[in-house]
mmCIF file of C-alpha atoms in Angstrom:
data_model
loop_
_atom_site.group_PDB
_atom_site.id
_atom_site.type_symbol
_atom_site.label_atom_id
_atom_site.label_comp_id
_atom_site.label_asym_id
_atom_site.label_seq_id
_atom_site.Cartn_x
_atom_site.Cartn_y
_atom_site.Cartn_z
ATOM 1 C CA ARG A 1 62.470 55.565 -17.714
ATOM 2 C CA LEU A 2 60.947 55.181 -14.266
ATOM 3 C CA SER A 3 61.656 52.330 -11.905
ATOM 4 C CA ALA A 4 60.307 51.289 -8.531
ATOM 5 C CA ARG A 5 61.326 48.874 -5.798
ATOM 6 C CA ALA A 6 59.000 47.671 -3.056
ATOM 7 C CA TYR A 7 59.331 45.393 -0.062
ATOM 8 C CA ALA A 8 57.897 44.854 3.410
ATOM 9 C CA GLY A 9 58.508 47.730 5.802
ATOM 10 C CA GLU A 10 57.006 50.795 7.427
ATOM 11 C CA ASP A 11 58.656 53.805 5.762
ATOM 12 C CA GLY A 12 56.091 54.127 2.962
ATOM 13 C CA LEU A 13 56.906 55.601 -0.423
ATOM 14 C CA VAL A 14 60.197 57.409 -1.001
ATOM 15 C CA ASN A 15 60.498 59.787 -3.943
ATOM 16 C CA ILE A 16 64.256 59.561 -4.579
ATOM 17 C CA GLU A 17 64.188 62.793 -6.624
ATOM 18 C CA ARG A 18 62.796 64.623 -3.590
ATOM 19 C CA GLU A 19 65.360 63.100 -1.235
ATOM 20 C CA VAL A 20 68.223 64.474 -3.336
ATOM 21 C CA GLU A 21 66.464 67.812 -3.967
ATOM 22 C CA LEU A 22 65.855 67.188 -7.681
ATOM 23 C CA SER A 23 62.055 67.314 -7.414
ATOM 24 C CA GLY A 24 59.961 70.459 -7.709
ATOM 25 C CA PRO A 25 56.877 71.144 -5.573
ATOM 26 C CA ILE A 26 54.348 70.145 -8.253
ATOM 27 C CA HIS A 27 56.110 66.805 -8.787
ATOM 28 C CA ASP A 28 56.221 66.267 -5.017
ATOM 29 C CA LYS A 29 52.484 66.988 -4.834
ATOM 30 C CA GLY A 30 51.844 64.378 -7.563
ATOM 31 C CA VAL A 31 53.782 61.740 -5.604
ATOM 32 C CA PHE A 32 51.855 62.555 -2.413
ATOM 33 C CA ILE A 33 48.575 62.192 -4.329
ATOM 34 C CA LEU A 34 49.796 58.839 -5.679
ATOM 35 C CA GLN A 35 50.650 57.687 -2.151
ATOM 36 C CA ASN A 36 47.207 58.653 -0.857
ATOM 37 C CA TYR A 37 45.452 56.979 -3.794
ATOM 38 C CA LEU A 38 47.361 53.787 -2.998
ATOM 39 C CA ALA A 39 46.391 54.072 0.680
ATOM 40 C CA GLY A 40 42.762 54.540 -0.335
ATOM 41 C CA LEU A 41 42.883 51.261 -2.266
ATOM 42 C CA PHE A 42 44.272 49.151 0.575
ATOM 43 C CA ALA A 43 44.547 50.910 3.968
ATOM 44 C CA HIS A 44 40.892 50.226 4.855
ATOM 45 C CA LEU A 45 41.943 46.614 5.525
ATOM 46 C CA ALA A 46 45.191 47.258 7.384
ATOM 47 C CA PRO A 47 47.862 49.949 7.602
ATOM 48 C CA LEU A 48 50.158 49.950 4.570
ATOM 49 C CA SER A 49 53.277 48.025 5.516
ATOM 50 C CA LEU A 50 55.728 48.744 2.772
ATOM 51 C CA ASP A 51 58.930 50.452 1.855
ATOM 52 C CA ALA A 52 59.017 51.571 -1.744
ATOM 53 C CA SER A 53 61.040 53.923 -3.883
ATOM 54 C CA ILE A 54 60.444 55.562 -7.246
ATOM 55 C CA VAL A 55 63.144 57.125 -9.405
ATOM 56 C CA PHE A 56 63.691 58.524 -12.893
ATOM 57 C CA GLU A 57 66.679 56.450 -13.988
ATOM 58 C CA GLN A 58 69.789 58.403 -15.001
ATOM 59 C CA GLN A 59 68.134 61.793 -14.809
ATOM 60 C CA TYR A 60 70.294 64.359 -13.075
ATOM 61 C CA HIS A 61 68.343 67.586 -13.370
ATOM 62 C CA GLU A 62 65.211 68.742 -11.576
ATOM 63 C CA VAL A 63 61.928 66.965 -12.244
ATOM 64 C CA GLU A 64 58.868 69.203 -12.161
ATOM 65 C CA GLY A 65 55.190 68.768 -12.959
ATOM 66 C CA ASP A 66 52.711 65.990 -12.296
ATOM 67 C CA SER A 67 52.522 64.527 -15.831
ATOM 68 C CA ALA A 68 54.370 61.414 -14.687
ATOM 69 C CA SER A 69 52.220 60.641 -11.636
ATOM 70 C CA CYS A 70 50.220 57.956 -13.478
ATOM 71 C CA ALA A 71 53.409 56.347 -14.790
ATOM 72 C CA GLU A 72 54.863 56.444 -11.265
ATOM 73 C CA LEU A 73 51.768 54.671 -9.942
ATOM 74 C CA PHE A 74 52.030 51.987 -12.636
ATOM 75 C CA VAL A 75 55.691 51.198 -11.934
ATOM 76 C CA LEU A 76 54.879 50.977 -8.226
ATOM 77 C CA LEU A 77 51.935 48.627 -8.865
ATOM 78 C CA SER A 78 54.213 46.558 -11.113
ATOM 79 C CA ALA A 79 56.831 46.302 -8.365
ATOM 80 C CA LEU A 80 54.218 45.332 -5.762
ATOM 81 C CA SER A 81 52.397 42.806 -7.969
ATOM 82 C CA GLY A 82 55.409 41.307 -9.736
ATOM 83 C CA LEU A 83 53.711 41.918 -13.092
ATOM 84 C CA PRO A 84 55.759 43.422 -15.936
ATOM 85 C CA LEU A 85 54.501 46.456 -17.847
ATOM 86 C CA ALA A 86 54.401 46.761 -21.638
ATOM 87 C CA GLN A 87 57.622 48.612 -22.487
ATOM 88 C CA GLY A 88 56.600 49.921 -25.895
ATOM 89 C CA ILE A 89 53.861 52.163 -24.517
ATOM 90 C CA ALA A 90 54.854 55.591 -23.216
ATOM 91 C CA VAL A 91 52.613 56.967 -20.467
ATOM 92 C CA THR A 92 51.629 60.505 -19.579
ATOM 93 C CA GLY A 93 48.862 61.698 -17.299
ATOM 94 C CA ALA A 94 48.321 63.298 -13.930
ATOM 95 C CA LEU A 95 46.513 61.408 -11.184
ATOM 96 C CA ASN A 96 43.932 62.535 -8.663
ATOM 97 C CA GLN A 97 43.085 60.880 -5.333
ATOM 98 C CA HIS A 98 40.222 58.941 -6.950
ATOM 99 C CA GLY A 99 42.285 57.381 -9.735
ATOM 100 C CA ASP A 100 41.055 59.678 -12.484
ATOM 101 C CA VAL A 101 43.607 60.408 -15.206
ATOM 102 C CA LEU A 102 43.871 64.177 -15.621
ATOM 103 C CA GLN A 103 45.013 66.142 -18.660
ATOM 104 C CA VAL A 104 48.580 67.275 -19.157
ATOM 105 C CA GLY A 105 50.355 69.901 -21.236
ATOM 106 C CA GLY A 106 52.454 69.392 -24.349
ATOM 107 C CA ILE A 107 50.512 66.302 -25.416
ATOM 108 C CA ASN A 108 51.277 66.563 -29.145
ATOM 109 C CA GLU A 109 54.996 67.066 -28.545
ATOM 110 C CA LYS A 110 55.120 64.124 -26.139
ATOM 111 C CA ILE A 111 53.382 61.786 -28.586
ATOM 112 C CA GLU A 112 55.447 62.924 -31.567
ATOM 113 C CA GLY A 113 58.703 62.642 -29.598
ATOM 114 C CA TRP A 114 57.952 59.050 -28.568
ATOM 115 C CA PHE A 115 56.798 58.239 -32.087
ATOM 116 C CA ARG A 116 60.169 59.391 -33.483
ATOM 117 C CA VAL A 117 61.996 57.150 -30.986
ATOM 118 C CA CYS A 118 59.814 54.169 -31.946
ATOM 119 C CA GLU A 119 60.139 54.904 -35.644
ATOM 120 C CA ALA A 120 63.945 55.018 -35.352
ATOM 121 C CA ALA A 121 63.905 51.674 -33.478
ATOM 122 C CA GLY A 122 61.439 50.188 -35.994
ATOM 123 C CA LEU A 123 57.677 50.267 -35.602
ATOM 124 C CA ASP A 124 56.354 46.785 -34.832
ATOM 125 C CA GLY A 125 52.672 47.482 -34.064
ATOM 126 C CA ARG A 126 53.108 47.140 -30.301
ATOM 127 C CA GLN A 127 54.339 50.679 -29.614
ATOM 128 C CA GLY A 128 52.181 53.614 -28.713
ATOM 129 C CA VAL A 129 51.224 56.112 -26.073
ATOM 130 C CA LEU A 130 48.741 56.114 -23.227
ATOM 131 C CA ILE A 131 47.213 59.551 -22.660
ATOM 132 C CA PRO A 132 44.369 61.095 -20.672
ATOM 133 C CA ALA A 133 41.009 60.960 -22.466
ATOM 134 C CA ARG A 134 40.632 64.620 -21.463
ATOM 135 C CA ASN A 135 43.521 65.444 -23.847
ATOM 136 C CA ARG A 136 41.844 63.849 -26.884
ATOM 137 C CA ARG A 137 40.427 67.191 -28.028
ATOM 138 C CA HIS A 138 43.932 68.715 -28.002
ATOM 139 C CA LEU A 139 45.407 66.287 -30.516
ATOM 140 C CA MET A 140 46.875 67.795 -33.692
ATOM 141 C CA LEU A 141 49.451 65.177 -34.621
ATOM 142 C CA ALA A 142 51.926 65.176 -37.489
ATOM 143 C CA PRO A 143 50.743 63.298 -40.598
ATOM 144 C CA ALA A 144 53.369 60.557 -40.088
ATOM 145 C CA VAL A 145 51.899 59.718 -36.660
ATOM 146 C CA VAL A 146 48.329 59.740 -37.971
ATOM 147 C CA GLU A 147 49.279 57.491 -40.894
ATOM 148 C CA ALA A 148 51.116 55.013 -38.652
ATOM 149 C CA ALA A 149 48.148 54.917 -36.257
ATOM 150 C CA ALA A 150 45.698 54.353 -39.122
ATOM 151 C CA ALA A 151 47.882 51.485 -40.358
ATOM 152 C CA GLY A 152 48.047 49.903 -36.874
ATOM 153 C CA ARG A 153 51.809 50.407 -36.560
ATOM 154 C CA PHE A 154 51.476 52.904 -33.653
ATOM 155 C CA HIS A 155 48.662 53.337 -31.135
ATOM 156 C CA VAL A 156 47.210 56.230 -29.167
ATOM 157 C CA HIS A 157 45.359 54.788 -26.161
ATOM 158 C CA VAL A 158 43.080 57.138 -24.210
ATOM 159 C CA VAL A 159 41.920 56.405 -20.670
ATOM 160 C CA ASP A 160 39.764 58.076 -18.053
ATOM 161 C CA HIS A 161 40.832 55.993 -15.036
ATOM 162 C CA VAL A 162 44.036 54.306 -13.932
ATOM 163 C CA GLY A 163 42.242 50.938 -13.824
ATOM 164 C CA GLU A 164 41.857 51.000 -17.616
ATOM 165 C CA ALA A 165 45.515 51.880 -18.019
ATOM 166 C CA ILE A 166 46.900 49.175 -15.739
ATOM 167 C CA GLU A 167 44.844 46.579 -17.613
ATOM 168 C CA LEU A 168 46.322 47.740 -20.919
ATOM 169 C CA LEU A 169 49.883 47.785 -19.564
ATOM 170 C CA THR A 170 49.736 44.379 -17.813
ATOM 171 C CA GLY A 171 47.160 42.453 -19.837
ATOM 172 C CA MET A 172 45.380 41.560 -16.572
ATOM 173 C CA ALA A 173 42.166 42.907 -15.034
ATOM 174 C CA ALA A 174 42.759 45.716 -12.532
ATOM 175 C CA GLY A 175 40.264 44.215 -10.049
ATOM 176 C CA GLU A 176 37.248 45.483 -8.163
ATOM 177 C CA PRO A 177 36.939 45.004 -4.389
ATOM 178 C CA ASP A 178 34.259 42.723 -2.962
ATOM 179 C CA ALA A 179 31.985 43.760 -0.073
ATOM 180 C CA ALA A 180 34.799 43.072 2.413
ATOM 181 C CA GLY A 181 37.263 45.178 0.417
ATOM 182 C CA HIS A 182 39.301 42.280 -0.985
ATOM 183 C CA TYR A 183 40.390 42.210 -4.622
ATOM 184 C CA PRO A 184 40.218 39.060 -6.792
ATOM 185 C CA HIS A 185 43.433 37.006 -6.642
ATOM 186 C CA ASP A 186 43.703 36.940 -10.446
ATOM 187 C CA SER A 187 43.784 40.746 -10.744
ATOM 188 C CA VAL A 188 46.537 43.341 -10.555
ATOM 189 C CA LEU A 189 45.196 44.846 -7.332
ATOM 190 C CA GLY A 190 44.658 41.360 -5.890
ATOM 191 C CA ARG A 191 48.322 40.569 -6.459
ATOM 192 C CA VAL A 192 49.310 43.922 -4.936
ATOM 193 C CA GLN A 193 47.111 43.211 -1.922
ATOM 194 C CA GLU A 194 48.747 39.811 -1.438
#
C-alpha cells in the first residue's frame, strides 16, 4: 500500500524510500518523472509550492522499478485534492512526462496475485486491476480470473493515460485546462490546483 501526505511548502516531493536508501535508481527515475509531470500540469501558472511525501507502507526492503509510478501519482493527487481513491482496484503502470501509462513486466502474475487476495477476502464486484492498455496483448490469465471477470465479479481496466485512471479511481472527471491554464473546479485537477 502506498500513501502520500501533502501540504503547503517549498521542498517539493520527497520519496521516503530514497531518503532511507531503500529505493533503486529505476524507482528514483520514476518518481522524478512523476514530479516533472506534476510540474507540467501546474507550474505554468505559478511555481509549485508544496511539501509532499510518498511511501510504501511497512515495506522494509529495497523498492526497484517504475511499475508503481502511476500509483504514486494517484496517491499524491488524492492527497492534494482531498479525494479518496477506490481501494479495491490495484494499480500498475509506468508513467512518462506526458501522462501516458507505459507497459510493465509481470502483468499476469500481478493480476493473478491481486485476484487471489480479493478472492480470499470475498469478491464483491468492485475489485479489479488497472493496467496499461499497452499490456493488453500480454494477458494470459488463469481461468478463474477470466471467469470472474466474465461474471462481473472482478474487473481488468485498461488505460492509455493517467487522466482516464484518475477518473476511474475517484469517480470524478480529471479536468482539462482552459485557455488560461485553469482546471474546472469540479474536477480532480481543479481541486489539486486549488
